[in-house]
One Martini backbone bead per residue (centre of mass of N, CA, C, O) as a GRO file, in nm:
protein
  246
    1UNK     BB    1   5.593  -5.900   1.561
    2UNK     BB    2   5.487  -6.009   1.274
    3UNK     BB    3   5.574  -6.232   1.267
    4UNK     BB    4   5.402  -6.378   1.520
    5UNK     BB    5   5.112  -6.287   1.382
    6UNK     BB    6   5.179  -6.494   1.165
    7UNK     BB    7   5.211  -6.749   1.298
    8UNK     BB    8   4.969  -6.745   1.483
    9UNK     BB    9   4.739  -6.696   1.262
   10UNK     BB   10   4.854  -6.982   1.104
   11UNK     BB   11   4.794  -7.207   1.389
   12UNK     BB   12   4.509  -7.150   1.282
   13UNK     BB   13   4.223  -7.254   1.186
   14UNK     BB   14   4.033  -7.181   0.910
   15UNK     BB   15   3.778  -7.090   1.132
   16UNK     BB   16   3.965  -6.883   1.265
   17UNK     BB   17   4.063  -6.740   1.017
   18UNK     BB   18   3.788  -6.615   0.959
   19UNK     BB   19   3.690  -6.521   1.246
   20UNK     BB   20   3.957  -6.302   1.208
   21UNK     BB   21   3.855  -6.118   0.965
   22UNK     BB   22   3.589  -6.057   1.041
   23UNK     BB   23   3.647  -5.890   1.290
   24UNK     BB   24   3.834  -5.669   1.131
   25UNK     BB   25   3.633  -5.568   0.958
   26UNK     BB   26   3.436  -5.477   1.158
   27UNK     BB   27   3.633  -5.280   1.290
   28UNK     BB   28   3.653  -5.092   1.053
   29UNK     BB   29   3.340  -5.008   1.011
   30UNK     BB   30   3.346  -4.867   1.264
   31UNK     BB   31   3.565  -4.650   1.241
   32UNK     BB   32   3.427  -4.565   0.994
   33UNK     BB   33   3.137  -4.468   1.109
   34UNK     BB   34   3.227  -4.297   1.293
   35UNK     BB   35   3.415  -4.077   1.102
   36UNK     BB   36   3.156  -4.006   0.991
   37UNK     BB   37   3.010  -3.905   1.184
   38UNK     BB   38   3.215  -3.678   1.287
   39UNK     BB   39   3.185  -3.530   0.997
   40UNK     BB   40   2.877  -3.456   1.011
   41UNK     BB   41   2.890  -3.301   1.307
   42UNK     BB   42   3.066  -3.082   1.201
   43UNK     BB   43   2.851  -2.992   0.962
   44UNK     BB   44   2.620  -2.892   1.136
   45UNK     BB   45   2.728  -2.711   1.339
   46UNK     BB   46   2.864  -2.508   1.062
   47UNK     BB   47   2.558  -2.506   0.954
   48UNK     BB   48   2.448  -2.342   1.195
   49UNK     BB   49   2.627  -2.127   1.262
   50UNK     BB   50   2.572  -1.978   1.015
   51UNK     BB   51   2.256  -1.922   1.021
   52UNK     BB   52   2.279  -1.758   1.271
   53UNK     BB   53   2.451  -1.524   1.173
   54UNK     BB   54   2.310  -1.451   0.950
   55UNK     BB   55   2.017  -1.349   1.100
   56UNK     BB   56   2.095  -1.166   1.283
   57UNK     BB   57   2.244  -0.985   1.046
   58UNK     BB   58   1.929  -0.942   0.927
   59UNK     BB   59   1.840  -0.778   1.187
   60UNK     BB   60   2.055  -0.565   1.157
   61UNK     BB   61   2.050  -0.229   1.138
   62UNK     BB   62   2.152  -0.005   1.003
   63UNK     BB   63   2.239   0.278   1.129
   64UNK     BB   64   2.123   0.493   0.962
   65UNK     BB   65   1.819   0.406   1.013
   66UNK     BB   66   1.874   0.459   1.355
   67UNK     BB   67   1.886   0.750   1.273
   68UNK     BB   68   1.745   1.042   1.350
   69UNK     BB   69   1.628   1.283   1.115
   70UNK     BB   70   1.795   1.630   1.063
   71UNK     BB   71   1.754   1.808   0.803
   72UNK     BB   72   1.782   2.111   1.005
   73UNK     BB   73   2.077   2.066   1.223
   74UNK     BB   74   2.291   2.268   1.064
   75UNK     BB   75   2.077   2.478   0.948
   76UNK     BB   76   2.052   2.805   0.915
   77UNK     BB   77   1.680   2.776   0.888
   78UNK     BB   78   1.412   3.033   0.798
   79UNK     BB   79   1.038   3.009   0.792
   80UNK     BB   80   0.891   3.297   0.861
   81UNK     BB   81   1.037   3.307   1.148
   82UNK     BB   82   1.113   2.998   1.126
   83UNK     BB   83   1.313   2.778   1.307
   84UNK     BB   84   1.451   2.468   1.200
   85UNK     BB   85   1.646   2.381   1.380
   86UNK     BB   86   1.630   2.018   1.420
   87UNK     BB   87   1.459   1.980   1.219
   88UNK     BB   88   1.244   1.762   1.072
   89UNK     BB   89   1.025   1.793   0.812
   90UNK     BB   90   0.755   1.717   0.964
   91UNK     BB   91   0.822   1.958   1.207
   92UNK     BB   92   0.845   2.200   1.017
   93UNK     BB   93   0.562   2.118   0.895
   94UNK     BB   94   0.397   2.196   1.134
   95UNK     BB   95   0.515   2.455   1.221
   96UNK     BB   96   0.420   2.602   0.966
   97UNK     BB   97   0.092   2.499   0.971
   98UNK     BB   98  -0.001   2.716   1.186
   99UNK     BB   99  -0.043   2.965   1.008
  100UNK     BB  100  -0.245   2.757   0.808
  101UNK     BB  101  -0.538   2.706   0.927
  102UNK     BB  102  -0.762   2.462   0.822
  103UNK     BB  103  -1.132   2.482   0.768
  104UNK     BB  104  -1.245   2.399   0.554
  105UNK     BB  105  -1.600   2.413   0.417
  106UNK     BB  106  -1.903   2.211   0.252
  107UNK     BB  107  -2.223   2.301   0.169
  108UNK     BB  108  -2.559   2.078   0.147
  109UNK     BB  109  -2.829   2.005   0.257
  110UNK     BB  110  -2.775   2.062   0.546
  111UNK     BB  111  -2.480   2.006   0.527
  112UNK     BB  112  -2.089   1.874   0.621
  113UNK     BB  113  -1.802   1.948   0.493
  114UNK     BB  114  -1.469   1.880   0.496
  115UNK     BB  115  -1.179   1.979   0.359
  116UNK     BB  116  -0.947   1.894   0.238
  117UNK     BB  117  -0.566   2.000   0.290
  118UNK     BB  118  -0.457   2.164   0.005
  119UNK     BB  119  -0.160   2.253   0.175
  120UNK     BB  120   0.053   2.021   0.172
  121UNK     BB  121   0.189   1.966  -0.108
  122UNK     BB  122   0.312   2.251  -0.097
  123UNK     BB  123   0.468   2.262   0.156
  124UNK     BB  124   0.624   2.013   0.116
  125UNK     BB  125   0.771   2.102  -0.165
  126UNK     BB  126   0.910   2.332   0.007
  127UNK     BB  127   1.078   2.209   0.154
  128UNK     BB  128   1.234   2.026  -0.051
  129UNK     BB  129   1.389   2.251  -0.163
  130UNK     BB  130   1.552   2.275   0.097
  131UNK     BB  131   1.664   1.982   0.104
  132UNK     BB  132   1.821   2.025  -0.158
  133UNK     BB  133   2.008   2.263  -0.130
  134UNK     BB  134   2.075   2.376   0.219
  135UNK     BB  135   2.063   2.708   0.213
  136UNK     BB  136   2.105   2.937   0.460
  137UNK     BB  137   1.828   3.123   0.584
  138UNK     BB  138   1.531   3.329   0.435
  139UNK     BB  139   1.227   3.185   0.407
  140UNK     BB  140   0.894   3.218   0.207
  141UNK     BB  141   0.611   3.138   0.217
  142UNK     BB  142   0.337   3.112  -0.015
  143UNK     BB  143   0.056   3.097  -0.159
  144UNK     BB  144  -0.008   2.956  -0.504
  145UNK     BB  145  -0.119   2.895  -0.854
  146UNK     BB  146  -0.079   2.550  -0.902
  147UNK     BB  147  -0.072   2.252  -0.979
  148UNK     BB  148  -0.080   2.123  -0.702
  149UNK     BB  149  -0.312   2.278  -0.593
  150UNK     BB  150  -0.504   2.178  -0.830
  151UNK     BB  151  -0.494   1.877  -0.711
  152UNK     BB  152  -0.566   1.882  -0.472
  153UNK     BB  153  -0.856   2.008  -0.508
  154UNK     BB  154  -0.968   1.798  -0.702
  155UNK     BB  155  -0.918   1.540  -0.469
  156UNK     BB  156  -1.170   1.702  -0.275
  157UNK     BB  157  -1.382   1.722  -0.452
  158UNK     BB  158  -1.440   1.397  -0.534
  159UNK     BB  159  -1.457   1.320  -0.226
  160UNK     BB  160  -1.727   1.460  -0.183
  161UNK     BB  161  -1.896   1.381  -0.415
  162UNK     BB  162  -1.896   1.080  -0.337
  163UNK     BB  163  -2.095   1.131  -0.102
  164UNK     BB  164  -2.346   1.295  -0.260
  165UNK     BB  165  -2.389   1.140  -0.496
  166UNK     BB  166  -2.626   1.025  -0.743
  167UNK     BB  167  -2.745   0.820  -0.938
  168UNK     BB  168  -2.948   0.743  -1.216
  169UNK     BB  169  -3.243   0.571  -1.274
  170UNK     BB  170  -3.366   0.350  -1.438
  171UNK     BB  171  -3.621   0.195  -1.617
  172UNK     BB  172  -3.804  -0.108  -1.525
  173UNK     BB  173  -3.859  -0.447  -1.470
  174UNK     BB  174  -4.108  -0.567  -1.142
  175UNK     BB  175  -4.329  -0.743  -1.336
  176UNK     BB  176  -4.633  -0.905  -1.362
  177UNK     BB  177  -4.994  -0.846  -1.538
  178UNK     BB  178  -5.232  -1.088  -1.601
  179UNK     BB  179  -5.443  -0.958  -1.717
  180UNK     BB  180  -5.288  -0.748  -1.901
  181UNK     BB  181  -5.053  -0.901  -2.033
  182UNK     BB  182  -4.827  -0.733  -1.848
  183UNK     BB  183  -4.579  -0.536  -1.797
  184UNK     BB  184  -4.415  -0.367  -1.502
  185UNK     BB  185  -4.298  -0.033  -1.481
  186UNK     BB  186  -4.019   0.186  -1.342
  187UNK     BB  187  -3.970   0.444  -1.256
  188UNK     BB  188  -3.730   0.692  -1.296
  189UNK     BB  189  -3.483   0.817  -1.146
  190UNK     BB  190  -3.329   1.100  -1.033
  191UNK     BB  191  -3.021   1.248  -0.978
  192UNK     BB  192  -2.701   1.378  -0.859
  193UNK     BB  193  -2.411   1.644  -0.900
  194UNK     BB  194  -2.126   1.769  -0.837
  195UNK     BB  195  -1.918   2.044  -0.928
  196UNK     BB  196  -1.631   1.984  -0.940
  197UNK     BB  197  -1.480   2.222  -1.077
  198UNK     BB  198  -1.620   2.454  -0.888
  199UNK     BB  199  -1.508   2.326  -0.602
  200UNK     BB  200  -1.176   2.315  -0.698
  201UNK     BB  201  -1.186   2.634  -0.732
  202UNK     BB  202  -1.287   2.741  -0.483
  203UNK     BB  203  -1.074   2.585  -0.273
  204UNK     BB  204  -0.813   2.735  -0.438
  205UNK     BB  205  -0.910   3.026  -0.354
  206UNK     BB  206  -0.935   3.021  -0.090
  207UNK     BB  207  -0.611   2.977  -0.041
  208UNK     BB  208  -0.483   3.208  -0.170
  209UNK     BB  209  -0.642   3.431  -0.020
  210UNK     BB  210  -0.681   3.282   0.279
  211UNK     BB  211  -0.948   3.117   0.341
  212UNK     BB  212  -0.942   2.923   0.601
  213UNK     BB  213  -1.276   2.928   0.676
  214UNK     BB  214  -1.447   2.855   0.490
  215UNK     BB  215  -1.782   2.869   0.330
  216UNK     BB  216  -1.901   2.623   0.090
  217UNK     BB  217  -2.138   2.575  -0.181
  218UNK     BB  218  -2.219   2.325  -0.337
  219UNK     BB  219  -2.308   2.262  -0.671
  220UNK     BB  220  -2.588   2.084  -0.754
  221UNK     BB  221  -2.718   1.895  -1.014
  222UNK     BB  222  -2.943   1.730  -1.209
  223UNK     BB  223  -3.029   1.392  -1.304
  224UNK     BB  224  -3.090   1.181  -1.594
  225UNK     BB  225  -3.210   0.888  -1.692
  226UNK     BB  226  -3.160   0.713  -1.944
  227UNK     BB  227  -3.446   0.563  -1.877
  228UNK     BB  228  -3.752   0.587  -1.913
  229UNK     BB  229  -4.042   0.416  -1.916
  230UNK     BB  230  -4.138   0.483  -2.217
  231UNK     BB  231  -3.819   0.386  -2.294
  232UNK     BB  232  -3.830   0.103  -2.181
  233UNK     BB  233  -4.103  -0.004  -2.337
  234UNK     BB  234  -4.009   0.021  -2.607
  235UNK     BB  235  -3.779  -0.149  -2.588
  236UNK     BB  236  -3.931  -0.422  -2.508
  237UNK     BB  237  -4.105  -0.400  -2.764
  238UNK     BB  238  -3.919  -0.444  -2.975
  239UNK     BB  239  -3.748  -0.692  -2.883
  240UNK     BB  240  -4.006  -0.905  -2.857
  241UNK     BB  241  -4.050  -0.859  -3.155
  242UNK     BB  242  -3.770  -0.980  -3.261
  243UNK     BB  243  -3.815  -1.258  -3.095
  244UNK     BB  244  -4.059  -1.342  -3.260
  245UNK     BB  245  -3.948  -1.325  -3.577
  246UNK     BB  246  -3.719  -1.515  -3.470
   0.00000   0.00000   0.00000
């Protein structure tokens, strides 16, 4: 048959044996265009599927994490007489803190603010250590002077005072008198300030003994500004002779 195909081939002429390469080329390059877009296809299609898979398995929450902890689950740890069993730290933390209602407040000048519960830490600190141990019984909580105590109260002093405390303002240049070809200075404002010190040791004593609906009076003492009128005055007339001099 390949005999006929060159006889047939050879007989025709120069100009028709061009056009029958030229078709033969064209029919190659569509053969090879074509082969080439169907695994270009076949490899978007691969490369689509695996984003799929991908996106979804990172959507997908390991197992442990959909699973809701039961801290006390399988152990009889009972605290204060109160049964943990079944209880997440959080809700045996509620049950706890039921005997302990904080209500401690703190007046200034006709005003009352509530104290932050700085018995969360302590109790946090106390269920930790059962959730290290897991060892069931009973077991007994209660308030003493501990260094978490001391830092939860310093940081509940700090928050009261930041609502009261008043900074004290010095004597500014506010003017200037034509007349009498001076400035006019106002007066220093005067300050307050919160005993942060003895605020936060009064409300870790309130915890200790146990009273937690105390009300506690803040002591706060008055601040004086750095520079009064007088000394605001000096300061400026001093600078303008060294500026008039240089």
């Amino acid at each position: 048959m390949r005999d006929r195909q060159k006889e047939s081939y050879r007989g025709k002429s120069p100009a028709m044996q061009r056009v029958e390469k030229m078709r033969k080329k064209r029919v190659q390059r569509e053969r090879m265009m074509v082969g080439g877009a169907a695994v270009a296809l076949v490899a978007v299609v691969f490369a689509a599927a695996h984003m799929l898979s991908g996106k979804k398995s990172s959507n997908v929450e390991p197992e442990s994490s959909m699973v809701i902890e039961t801290t006390f689950a399988s152990d009889d740890i009972r605290v204060n007489g109160i049964s943990l069993t079944g209880m997440t730290q959080a809700e045996a933390k509620e049950a706890i803190a039921k005997e302990y209602p904080w209500k401690v407040t703190v007046t200034y000048n006709g005003e009352t603010l509530e104290a932050d519960n700085i018995l969360d830490a302590e109790l946090e600190t106390f269920l930790d250590g059962i959730c290290t141990v897991k060892v069931a019984g009973d077991y007994t909580f209660s308030v003493t002077d501990t260094e978490t105590l001391r830092e939860s109260a310093k940081a509940a002093a700090e928050k009261i005072a930041a609502v009261w405390d008043v900074k004290a303002k010095s004597s500014t240049i506010y003017d200037y008198d034509a007349a009498s070809d001076k400035f006019l200075f106002s007066e220093g404002t005067p300050g307050i300030a919160v005993n942060q010190e003895k605020l936060a040791s009064d409300l870790a004593d309130a915890a200790v003994n146990g009273s937690y609906d105390a009300v506690i009076a803040a002591e706060v003492s008055t601040t004086q500004p750095k520079y009064s009128e007088a000394e605001a005055r000096a300061r400026y007339e001093k600078l303008a002779s060294f500026t008039t001099e240089t």
